[in-house]
Amino acid sequence: MPPARPLSLVTGASAGIGATFARALAARGHDLVLTARRRDRLETLAAELRQQHGCTVTTLAADLSDPGTPKALCEEVAQRGLVVDWLINNAGYGVPGNFTANDWHTHADSLQVLLTAPVELAWRLLPGMRERGYGRIVNVASLAGHVPGTAGHTLYAPAKAFLIKFSQGLALESRERGVHVCALCPGFTYSEFHDVTGTRALMNKLPGFMWQSAEAVVAEGIDAVERGEIVRVTGRVNRVIKSVFKLVPDRLAMKLAARQSRRYRTQGAA
């Protein structure tokens, strides 16, 4: 049985899908630990949630590109006497431009945030969930992890594909111990993501039906992980896209992906 007031740790909680997860979980009666780099935004969100829902909110400003951060976060949570029941691995960003157009440090930071940090947080928090017989882990992946890789954002889609496979294996290991793991795979979502990557002008060319609100994505994610669904592609349009790329031959799928990539990706200098 879940605790009366589950505690959720949400990474990348200062905006977008992360902040929306925090609001949705607070409305469901959760207490929260929120982490992101921007302390001021975390504090503003925490004050909002305390006032609206009467929940306990702990804010821990941290940079997940630092390899020591996941361990430090979990130690800080434990020192405060907090027990994490839900882990929302949401933090992430894309690095636009061709692979060699960015220095290695930029790529290494990105991989730390997208891959190593969520895996380590799960590794550190999962044993307690299994011992208590209850836990939920949502790894925010992407529709990009289901379709062929494309030029530009060279590491983003492969990283999300890894999160999907990781979630599948972890779910199968954990489901008999009361822990549900779900890879949440949104497509284009209204958030700050494309502002950060500098692709907002390109994204504005996409038709409206391609987009989902962060609220819709989060609602599907919470419902999916509660049901024990291991992989959830959000939105009917995105599920159709996934099915099409799964059914067509690889060579044709690559051509389709490359054509769309040229329209909506910034590839930068070689």
PDB file of C-alpha atoms in Angstrom:
ATOM      1  CA  MET A   1       0.000   0.000   0.000  1.00  0.00           C
ATOM      2  CA  PRO A   2       1.252   3.510  -0.748  1.00  0.00           C
ATOM      3  CA  PRO A   3       1.957   5.795   2.191  1.00  0.00           C
ATOM      4  CA  ALA A   4      -0.687   8.314   3.198  1.00  0.00           C
ATOM      5  CA  ARG A   5       1.436  11.120   1.737  1.00  0.00           C
ATOM      6  CA  PRO A   6       3.953   9.780  -0.792  1.00  0.00           C
ATOM      7  CA  LEU A   7       7.147  11.773  -1.267  1.00  0.00           C
ATOM      8  CA  SER A   8       8.171  12.536  -4.844  1.00  0.00           C
ATOM      9  CA  LEU A   9      11.624  13.619  -6.017  1.00  0.00           C
ATOM     10  CA  VAL A  10      11.370  15.561  -9.286  1.00  0.00           C
ATOM     11  CA  THR A  11      14.475  16.544 -11.248  1.00  0.00           C
ATOM     12  CA  GLY A  12      14.445  19.446 -13.678  1.00  0.00           C
ATOM     13  CA  ALA A  13      11.552  20.844 -11.662  1.00  0.00           C
ATOM     14  CA  SER A  14      12.063  24.540 -12.335  1.00  0.00           C
ATOM     15  CA  ALA A  15       9.989  24.652 -15.553  1.00  0.00           C
ATOM     16  CA  GLY A  16       8.171  22.693 -18.239  1.00  0.00           C
ATOM     17  CA  ILE A  17       7.316  19.038 -17.717  1.00  0.00           C
ATOM     18  CA  GLY A  18       9.182  18.899 -14.396  1.00  0.00           C
ATOM     19  CA  ALA A  19       7.251  21.780 -12.856  1.00  0.00           C
ATOM     20  CA  THR A  20       4.024  20.305 -14.227  1.00  0.00           C
ATOM     21  CA  PHE A  21       4.813  16.963 -12.593  1.00  0.00           C
ATOM     22  CA  ALA A  22       5.361  18.796  -9.305  1.00  0.00           C
ATOM     23  CA  ARG A  23       1.980  20.536  -9.554  1.00  0.00           C
ATOM     24  CA  ALA A  24       0.142  17.364 -10.531  1.00  0.00           C
ATOM     25  CA  LEU A  25       1.686  15.272  -7.761  1.00  0.00           C
ATOM     26  CA  ALA A  26       1.068  17.966  -5.146  1.00  0.00           C
ATOM     27  CA  ALA A  27      -2.597  18.004  -6.208  1.00  0.00           C
ATOM     28  CA  ARG A  28      -2.658  14.227  -5.614  1.00  0.00           C
ATOM     29  CA  GLY A  29      -1.507  14.661  -2.024  1.00  0.00           C
ATOM     30  CA  HIS A  30       2.240  14.153  -2.431  1.00  0.00           C
ATOM     31  CA  ASP A  31       4.990  15.911  -0.553  1.00  0.00           C
ATOM     32  CA  LEU A  32       7.890  16.912  -2.776  1.00  0.00           C
ATOM     33  CA  VAL A  33      11.623  17.250  -3.160  1.00  0.00           C
ATOM     34  CA  LEU A  34      12.318  19.536  -6.108  1.00  0.00           C
ATOM     35  CA  THR A  35      15.710  19.903  -7.716  1.00  0.00           C
ATOM     36  CA  ALA A  36      17.056  21.955 -10.616  1.00  0.00           C
ATOM     37  CA  ARG A  37      19.807  24.498 -11.170  1.00  0.00           C
ATOM     38  CA  ARG A  38      17.649  27.618 -10.791  1.00  0.00           C
ATOM     39  CA  ARG A  39      17.036  28.100  -7.074  1.00  0.00           C
ATOM     40  CA  ASP A  40      14.808  31.148  -7.509  1.00  0.00           C
ATOM     41  CA  ARG A  41      12.366  29.259  -9.721  1.00  0.00           C
ATOM     42  CA  LEU A  42      12.316  26.310  -7.352  1.00  0.00           C
ATOM     43  CA  GLU A  43      11.483  28.548  -4.414  1.00  0.00           C
ATOM     44  CA  THR A  44       8.718  30.288  -6.334  1.00  0.00           C
ATOM     45  CA  LEU A  45       7.175  26.963  -7.317  1.00  0.00           C
ATOM     46  CA  ALA A  46       7.548  25.585  -3.791  1.00  0.00           C
ATOM     47  CA  ALA A  47       5.734  28.587  -2.309  1.00  0.00           C
ATOM     48  CA  GLU A  48       2.913  28.154  -4.829  1.00  0.00           C
ATOM     49  CA  LEU A  49       2.485  24.467  -4.015  1.00  0.00           C
ATOM     50  CA  ARG A  50       2.606  24.948  -0.253  1.00  0.00           C
ATOM     51  CA  GLN A  51      -0.081  27.611  -0.466  1.00  0.00           C
ATOM     52  CA  GLN A  52      -2.366  25.729  -2.867  1.00  0.00           C
ATOM     53  CA  HIS A  53      -2.023  22.193  -1.530  1.00  0.00           C
ATOM     54  CA  GLY A  54      -0.591  22.415   1.985  1.00  0.00           C
ATOM     55  CA  CYS A  55       2.185  20.011   1.076  1.00  0.00           C
ATOM     56  CA  THR A  56       5.743  19.880   2.371  1.00  0.00           C
ATOM     57  CA  VAL A  57       8.194  20.954  -0.338  1.00  0.00           C
ATOM     58  CA  THR A  58      11.975  20.689  -0.032  1.00  0.00           C
ATOM     59  CA  THR A  59      14.050  22.511  -2.641  1.00  0.00           C
ATOM     60  CA  LEU A  60      17.599  21.417  -3.444  1.00  0.00           C
ATOM     61  CA  ALA A  61      19.342  23.503  -6.086  1.00  0.00           C
ATOM     62  CA  ALA A  62      21.819  21.238  -7.879  1.00  0.00           C
ATOM     63  CA  ASP A  63      23.477  20.697 -11.243  1.00  0.00           C
ATOM     64  CA  LEU A  64      23.110  17.138 -12.504  1.00  0.00           C
ATOM     65  CA  SER A  65      25.942  17.629 -14.991  1.00  0.00           C
ATOM     66  CA  ASP A  66      28.249  17.336 -11.955  1.00  0.00           C
ATOM     67  CA  PRO A  67      28.979  13.599 -11.520  1.00  0.00           C
ATOM     68  CA  GLY A  68      28.856  13.966  -7.743  1.00  0.00           C
ATOM     69  CA  THR A  69      25.352  15.417  -7.663  1.00  0.00           C
ATOM     70  CA  PRO A  70      23.179  12.259  -7.624  1.00  0.00           C
ATOM     71  CA  LYS A  71      25.003  10.862  -4.593  1.00  0.00           C
ATOM     72  CA  ALA A  72      24.959  14.236  -2.830  1.00  0.00           C
ATOM     73  CA  LEU A  73      21.225  14.661  -3.498  1.00  0.00           C
ATOM     74  CA  CYS A  74      20.351  11.245  -2.090  1.00  0.00           C
ATOM     75  CA  GLU A  75      22.544  11.802   0.954  1.00  0.00           C
ATOM     76  CA  GLU A  76      20.928  15.177   1.617  1.00  0.00           C
ATOM     77  CA  VAL A  77      17.457  13.662   1.326  1.00  0.00           C
ATOM     78  CA  ALA A  78      18.394  10.883   3.755  1.00  0.00           C
ATOM     79  CA  GLN A  79      19.970  13.319   6.231  1.00  0.00           C
ATOM     80  CA  ARG A  80      16.682  15.226   6.329  1.00  0.00           C
ATOM     81  CA  GLY A  81      14.871  12.023   7.251  1.00  0.00           C
ATOM     82  CA  LEU A  82      12.980  11.891   3.960  1.00  0.00           C
ATOM     83  CA  VAL A  83      12.021   8.694   2.138  1.00  0.00           C
ATOM     84  CA  VAL A  84      11.460   8.898  -1.627  1.00  0.00           C
ATOM     85  CA  ASP A  85       8.457   6.950  -2.960  1.00  0.00           C
ATOM     86  CA  TRP A  86       8.267   8.454  -6.457  1.00  0.00           C
ATOM     87  CA  LEU A  87      11.272   9.377  -8.616  1.00  0.00           C
ATOM     88  CA  ILE A  88      10.604  11.557 -11.654  1.00  0.00           C
ATOM     89  CA  ASN A  89      13.760  11.571 -13.779  1.00  0.00           C
ATOM     90  CA  ASN A  90      12.862  14.564 -15.915  1.00  0.00           C
ATOM     91  CA  ALA A  91      15.984  16.730 -16.190  1.00  0.00           C
ATOM     92  CA  GLY A  92      17.450  16.882 -19.675  1.00  0.00           C
ATOM     93  CA  TYR A  93      18.248  19.019 -22.678  1.00  0.00           C
ATOM     94  CA  GLY A  94      19.436  18.723 -26.257  1.00  0.00           C
ATOM     95  CA  VAL A  95      22.706  19.967 -27.716  1.00  0.00           C
ATOM     96  CA  PRO A  96      21.939  21.356 -31.183  1.00  0.00           C
ATOM     97  CA  GLY A  97      24.401  21.214 -34.030  1.00  0.00           C
ATOM     98  CA  ASN A  98      26.429  18.535 -35.769  1.00  0.00           C
ATOM     99  CA  PHE A  99      28.326  16.200 -33.480  1.00  0.00           C
ATOM    100  CA  THR A 100      31.780  17.733 -33.970  1.00  0.00           C
ATOM    101  CA  ALA A 101      30.499  21.318 -33.862  1.00  0.00           C
ATOM    102  CA  ASN A 102      30.482  21.198 -30.041  1.00  0.00           C
ATOM    103  CA  ASP A 103      33.393  20.514 -27.710  1.00  0.00           C
ATOM    104  CA  TRP A 104      33.547  17.248 -25.791  1.00  0.00           C
ATOM    105  CA  HIS A 105      32.876  18.905 -22.434  1.00  0.00           C
ATOM    106  CA  THR A 106      29.472  20.049 -23.760  1.00  0.00           C
ATOM    107  CA  HIS A 107      28.592  16.530 -24.872  1.00  0.00           C
ATOM    108  CA  ALA A 108      29.893  14.978 -21.646  1.00  0.00           C
ATOM    109  CA  ASP A 109      27.730  17.288 -19.537  1.00  0.00           C
ATOM    110  CA  SER A 110      24.711  16.410 -21.661  1.00  0.00           C
ATOM    111  CA  LEU A 111      25.279  12.663 -21.321  1.00  0.00           C
ATOM    112  CA  GLN A 112      25.738  13.017 -17.565  1.00  0.00           C
ATOM    113  CA  VAL A 113      22.334  14.703 -17.276  1.00  0.00           C
ATOM    114  CA  LEU A 114      20.489  12.523 -19.794  1.00  0.00           C
ATOM    115  CA  LEU A 115      21.969   9.118 -18.943  1.00  0.00           C
ATOM    116  CA  THR A 116      24.189   8.749 -15.917  1.00  0.00           C
ATOM    117  CA  ALA A 117      22.265  10.893 -13.435  1.00  0.00           C
ATOM    118  CA  PRO A 118      18.848   9.220 -13.908  1.00  0.00           C
ATOM    119  CA  VAL A 119      20.392   5.748 -13.805  1.00  0.00           C
ATOM    120  CA  GLU A 120      22.342   6.536 -10.640  1.00  0.00           C
ATOM    121  CA  LEU A 121      19.352   8.114  -8.917  1.00  0.00           C
ATOM    122  CA  ALA A 122      17.313   4.992  -9.671  1.00  0.00           C
ATOM    123  CA  TRP A 123      20.144   2.777  -8.424  1.00  0.00           C
ATOM    124  CA  ARG A 124      20.375   4.702  -5.160  1.00  0.00           C
ATOM    125  CA  LEU A 125      16.636   4.997  -4.456  1.00  0.00           C
ATOM    126  CA  LEU A 126      15.274   1.712  -5.792  1.00  0.00           C
ATOM    127  CA  PRO A 127      16.500  -0.545  -2.949  1.00  0.00           C
ATOM    128  CA  GLY A 128      14.442   1.407  -0.414  1.00  0.00           C
ATOM    129  CA  MET A 129      11.364   1.249  -2.627  1.00  0.00           C
ATOM    130  CA  ARG A 130      11.729  -2.516  -3.010  1.00  0.00           C
ATOM    131  CA  GLU A 131      12.269  -2.982   0.721  1.00  0.00           C
ATOM    132  CA  ARG A 132       9.084  -1.034   1.501  1.00  0.00           C
ATOM    133  CA  GLY A 133       7.157  -2.818  -1.259  1.00  0.00           C
ATOM    134  CA  TYR A 134       6.083   0.380  -2.988  1.00  0.00           C
ATOM    135  CA  GLY A 135       7.617   2.806  -5.462  1.00  0.00           C
ATOM    136  CA  ARG A 136       7.143   4.595  -8.766  1.00  0.00           C
ATOM    137  CA  ILE A 137       9.876   5.661 -11.206  1.00  0.00           C
ATOM    138  CA  VAL A 138       9.098   7.722 -14.296  1.00  0.00           C
ATOM    139  CA  ASN A 139      11.981   8.182 -16.722  1.00  0.00           C
ATOM    140  CA  VAL A 140      11.063  10.995 -19.098  1.00  0.00           C
ATOM    141  CA  ALA A 141      12.306   9.717 -22.450  1.00  0.00           C
ATOM    142  CA  SER A 142      10.990  10.871 -25.834  1.00  0.00           C
ATOM    143  CA  LEU A 143       9.295   9.835 -29.042  1.00  0.00           C
ATOM    144  CA  ALA A 144      12.764  10.500 -30.482  1.00  0.00           C
ATOM    145  CA  GLY A 145      13.898   7.283 -28.823  1.00  0.00           C
ATOM    146  CA  HIS A 146      11.519   5.279 -31.038  1.00  0.00           C
ATOM    147  CA  VAL A 147      12.369   6.740 -34.457  1.00  0.00           C
ATOM    148  CA  PRO A 148      15.587   6.740 -36.503  1.00  0.00           C
ATOM    149  CA  GLY A 149      18.399   9.032 -35.463  1.00  0.00           C
ATOM    150  CA  THR A 150      18.817  12.209 -37.464  1.00  0.00           C
ATOM    151  CA  ALA A 151      21.434  14.859 -38.109  1.00  0.00           C
ATOM    152  CA  GLY A 152      21.580  17.484 -35.384  1.00  0.00           C
ATOM    153  CA  HIS A 153      20.915  16.672 -31.702  1.00  0.00           C
ATOM    154  CA  THR A 154      23.085  13.644 -32.447  1.00  0.00           C
ATOM    155  CA  LEU A 155      23.167  12.305 -28.883  1.00  0.00           C
ATOM    156  CA  TYR A 156      19.656  13.195 -27.721  1.00  0.00           C
ATOM    157  CA  ALA A 157      17.669  10.445 -29.466  1.00  0.00           C
ATOM    158  CA  PRO A 158      20.186   7.684 -28.617  1.00  0.00           C
ATOM    159  CA  ALA A 159      20.130   8.769 -24.971  1.00  0.00           C
ATOM    160  CA  LYS A 160      16.345   8.594 -24.911  1.00  0.00           C
ATOM    161  CA  ALA A 161      16.394   5.177 -26.577  1.00  0.00           C
ATOM    162  CA  PHE A 162      18.698   4.018 -23.782  1.00  0.00           C
ATOM    163  CA  LEU A 163      16.258   5.314 -21.157  1.00  0.00           C
ATOM    164  CA  ILE A 164      13.446   3.335 -22.775  1.00  0.00           C
ATOM    165  CA  LYS A 165      15.413   0.069 -22.730  1.00  0.00           C
ATOM    166  CA  PHE A 166      16.680   0.766 -19.210  1.00  0.00           C
ATOM    167  CA  SER A 167      13.117   1.352 -18.017  1.00  0.00           C
ATOM    168  CA  GLN A 168      11.948  -1.911 -19.560  1.00  0.00           C
ATOM    169  CA  GLY A 169      14.600  -3.978 -17.831  1.00  0.00           C
ATOM    170  CA  LEU A 170      14.188  -2.180 -14.519  1.00  0.00           C
ATOM    171  CA  ALA A 171      10.409  -2.605 -14.643  1.00  0.00           C
ATOM    172  CA  LEU A 172      10.695  -6.349 -15.162  1.00  0.00           C
ATOM    173  CA  GLU A 173      13.139  -6.629 -12.271  1.00  0.00           C
ATOM    174  CA  SER A 174      10.982  -4.586  -9.920  1.00  0.00           C
ATOM    175  CA  ARG A 175       7.313  -5.253 -10.619  1.00  0.00           C
ATOM    176  CA  GLU A 176       7.027  -8.162  -8.173  1.00  0.00           C
ATOM    177  CA  ARG A 177       8.388  -5.903  -5.416  1.00  0.00           C
ATOM    178  CA  GLY A 178       5.645  -3.299  -5.743  1.00  0.00           C
ATOM    179  CA  VAL A 179       7.713  -0.872  -7.823  1.00  0.00           C
ATOM    180  CA  HIS A 180       6.420   0.375 -11.192  1.00  0.00           C
ATOM    181  CA  VAL A 181       8.832   1.840 -13.744  1.00  0.00           C
ATOM    182  CA  CYS A 182       7.648   3.720 -16.821  1.00  0.00           C
ATOM    183  CA  ALA A 183       9.460   5.347 -19.741  1.00  0.00           C
ATOM    184  CA  LEU A 184       7.351   8.368 -20.646  1.00  0.00           C
ATOM    185  CA  CYS A 185       7.798   9.304 -24.303  1.00  0.00           C
ATOM    186  CA  PRO A 186       6.304  12.656 -25.293  1.00  0.00           C
ATOM    187  CA  GLY A 187       6.674  14.233 -28.687  1.00  0.00           C
ATOM    188  CA  PHE A 188       6.645  17.995 -29.201  1.00  0.00           C
ATOM    189  CA  THR A 189       5.555  19.571 -25.920  1.00  0.00           C
ATOM    190  CA  TYR A 190       4.923  23.200 -25.033  1.00  0.00           C
ATOM    191  CA  SER A 191       7.829  24.031 -22.690  1.00  0.00           C
ATOM    192  CA  GLU A 192      11.153  25.902 -22.609  1.00  0.00           C
ATOM    193  CA  PHE A 193      13.018  23.010 -24.236  1.00  0.00           C
ATOM    194  CA  HIS A 194      13.280  24.545 -27.698  1.00  0.00           C
ATOM    195  CA  ASP A 195      14.112  27.983 -26.321  1.00  0.00           C
ATOM    196  CA  VAL A 196      17.104  26.476 -24.513  1.00  0.00           C
ATOM    197  CA  THR A 197      18.317  24.688 -27.659  1.00  0.00           C
ATOM    198  CA  GLY A 198      17.774  27.755 -29.851  1.00  0.00           C
ATOM    199  CA  THR A 199      15.309  25.994 -32.164  1.00  0.00           C
ATOM    200  CA  ARG A 200      12.124  27.879 -31.247  1.00  0.00           C
ATOM    201  CA  ALA A 201      11.802  29.608 -34.635  1.00  0.00           C
ATOM    202  CA  LEU A 202      12.056  26.264 -36.432  1.00  0.00           C
ATOM    203  CA  MET A 203       9.605  24.587 -34.081  1.00  0.00           C
ATOM    204  CA  ASN A 204       7.042  27.323 -34.660  1.00  0.00           C
ATOM    205  CA  LYS A 205       6.724  26.026 -38.227  1.00  0.00           C
ATOM    206  CA  LEU A 206       5.212  22.759 -36.996  1.00  0.00           C
ATOM    207  CA  PRO A 207       1.426  22.401 -37.281  1.00  0.00           C
ATOM    208  CA  GLY A 208      -0.524  22.760 -34.054  1.00  0.00           C
ATOM    209  CA  PHE A 209      -1.785  19.168 -33.997  1.00  0.00           C
ATOM    210  CA  MET A 210       1.814  17.982 -33.459  1.00  0.00           C
ATOM    211  CA  TRP A 211       2.007  19.636 -30.047  1.00  0.00           C
ATOM    212  CA  GLN A 212       0.815  18.610 -26.586  1.00  0.00           C
ATOM    213  CA  SER A 213       0.589  20.597 -23.389  1.00  0.00           C
ATOM    214  CA  ALA A 214       2.857  19.635 -20.526  1.00  0.00           C
ATOM    215  CA  GLU A 215      -0.290  19.007 -18.474  1.00  0.00           C
ATOM    216  CA  ALA A 216      -1.523  16.394 -20.961  1.00  0.00           C
ATOM    217  CA  VAL A 217       1.868  14.667 -21.049  1.00  0.00           C
ATOM    218  CA  VAL A 218       2.128  14.520 -17.271  1.00  0.00           C
ATOM    219  CA  ALA A 219      -1.433  13.244 -16.834  1.00  0.00           C
ATOM    220  CA  GLU A 220      -0.701  10.366 -19.209  1.00  0.00           C
ATOM    221  CA  GLY A 221       2.569   9.650 -17.432  1.00  0.00           C
ATOM    222  CA  ILE A 222       1.047   9.439 -13.962  1.00  0.00           C
ATOM    223  CA  ASP A 223      -1.818   7.256 -15.155  1.00  0.00           C
ATOM    224  CA  ALA A 224       0.591   4.982 -17.036  1.00  0.00           C
ATOM    225  CA  VAL A 225       3.016   4.378 -14.178  1.00  0.00           C
ATOM    226  CA  GLU A 226       0.167   3.739 -11.748  1.00  0.00           C
ATOM    227  CA  ARG A 227      -1.279   1.113 -14.115  1.00  0.00           C
ATOM    228  CA  GLY A 228       2.103  -0.542 -14.487  1.00  0.00           C
ATOM    229  CA  GLU A 229       2.512   0.458 -18.141  1.00  0.00           C
ATOM    230  CA  ILE A 230       6.219   0.220 -18.915  1.00  0.00           C
ATOM    231  CA  VAL A 231       6.456   2.456 -21.995  1.00  0.00           C
ATOM    232  CA  ARG A 232       3.982   5.248 -22.705  1.00  0.00           C
ATOM    233  CA  VAL A 233       4.082   7.284 -25.894  1.00  0.00           C
ATOM    234  CA  THR A 234       1.854  10.277 -25.232  1.00  0.00           C
ATOM    235  CA  GLY A 235      -0.757  11.578 -27.644  1.00  0.00           C
ATOM    236  CA  ARG A 236      -2.536   9.805 -30.473  1.00  0.00           C
ATOM    237  CA  VAL A 237      -0.478  11.527 -33.184  1.00  0.00           C
ATOM    238  CA  ASN A 238       2.800  10.426 -31.569  1.00  0.00           C
ATOM    239  CA  ARG A 239       1.578   6.843 -31.247  1.00  0.00           C
ATOM    240  CA  VAL A 240       0.719   6.824 -34.953  1.00  0.00           C
ATOM    241  CA  ILE A 241       4.190   8.174 -35.787  1.00  0.00           C
ATOM    242  CA  LYS A 242       5.827   5.474 -33.690  1.00  0.00           C
ATOM    243  CA  SER A 243       3.741   2.768 -35.390  1.00  0.00           C
ATOM    244  CA  VAL A 244       4.553   4.037 -38.879  1.00  0.00           C
ATOM    245  CA  PHE A 245       8.291   4.026 -38.281  1.00  0.00           C
ATOM    246  CA  LYS A 246       8.066   0.579 -36.717  1.00  0.00           C
ATOM    247  CA  LEU A 247       6.259  -0.894 -39.721  1.00  0.00           C
ATOM    248  CA  VAL A 248       8.134   0.622 -42.673  1.00  0.00           C
ATOM    249  CA  PRO A 249      11.505  -0.785 -43.841  1.00  0.00           C
ATOM    250  CA  ASP A 250      14.565   0.737 -42.189  1.00  0.00           C
ATOM    251  CA  ARG A 251      15.823   2.370 -45.377  1.00  0.00           C
ATOM    252  CA  LEU A 252      12.514   4.152 -45.952  1.00  0.00           C
ATOM    253  CA  ALA A 253      12.258   5.113 -42.289  1.00  0.00           C
ATOM    254  CA  MET A 254      15.698   6.731 -42.481  1.00  0.00           C
ATOM    255  CA  LYS A 255      14.724   8.697 -45.586  1.00  0.00           C
ATOM    256  CA  LEU A 256      11.534   9.958 -43.951  1.00  0.00           C
ATOM    257  CA  ALA A 257      13.377  10.940 -40.784  1.00  0.00           C
ATOM    258  CA  ALA A 258      16.146  12.705 -42.705  1.00  0.00           C
ATOM    259  CA  ARG A 259      13.639  14.693 -44.765  1.00  0.00           C
ATOM    260  CA  GLN A 260      11.825  15.958 -41.693  1.00  0.00           C
ATOM    261  CA  SER A 261      15.099  16.628 -39.896  1.00  0.00           C
ATOM    262  CA  ARG A 262      16.253  19.011 -42.601  1.00  0.00           C
ATOM    263  CA  ARG A 263      13.076  21.041 -42.066  1.00  0.00           C
ATOM    264  CA  TYR A 264      13.068  21.271 -38.294  1.00  0.00           C
ATOM    265  CA  ARG A 265      16.622  20.740 -37.008  1.00  0.00           C
ATOM    266  CA  THR A 266      19.490  23.153 -36.665  1.00  0.00           C
ATOM    267  CA  GLN A 267      22.666  21.313 -37.606  1.00  0.00           C
ATOM    268  CA  GLY A 268      25.289  24.023 -37.217  1.00  0.00           C
ATOM    269  CA  ALA A 269      28.787  23.964 -38.598  1.00  0.00           C
ATOM    270  CA  ALA A 270      30.594  20.716 -39.365  1.00  0.00           C
TER     271      ALA A 270
END
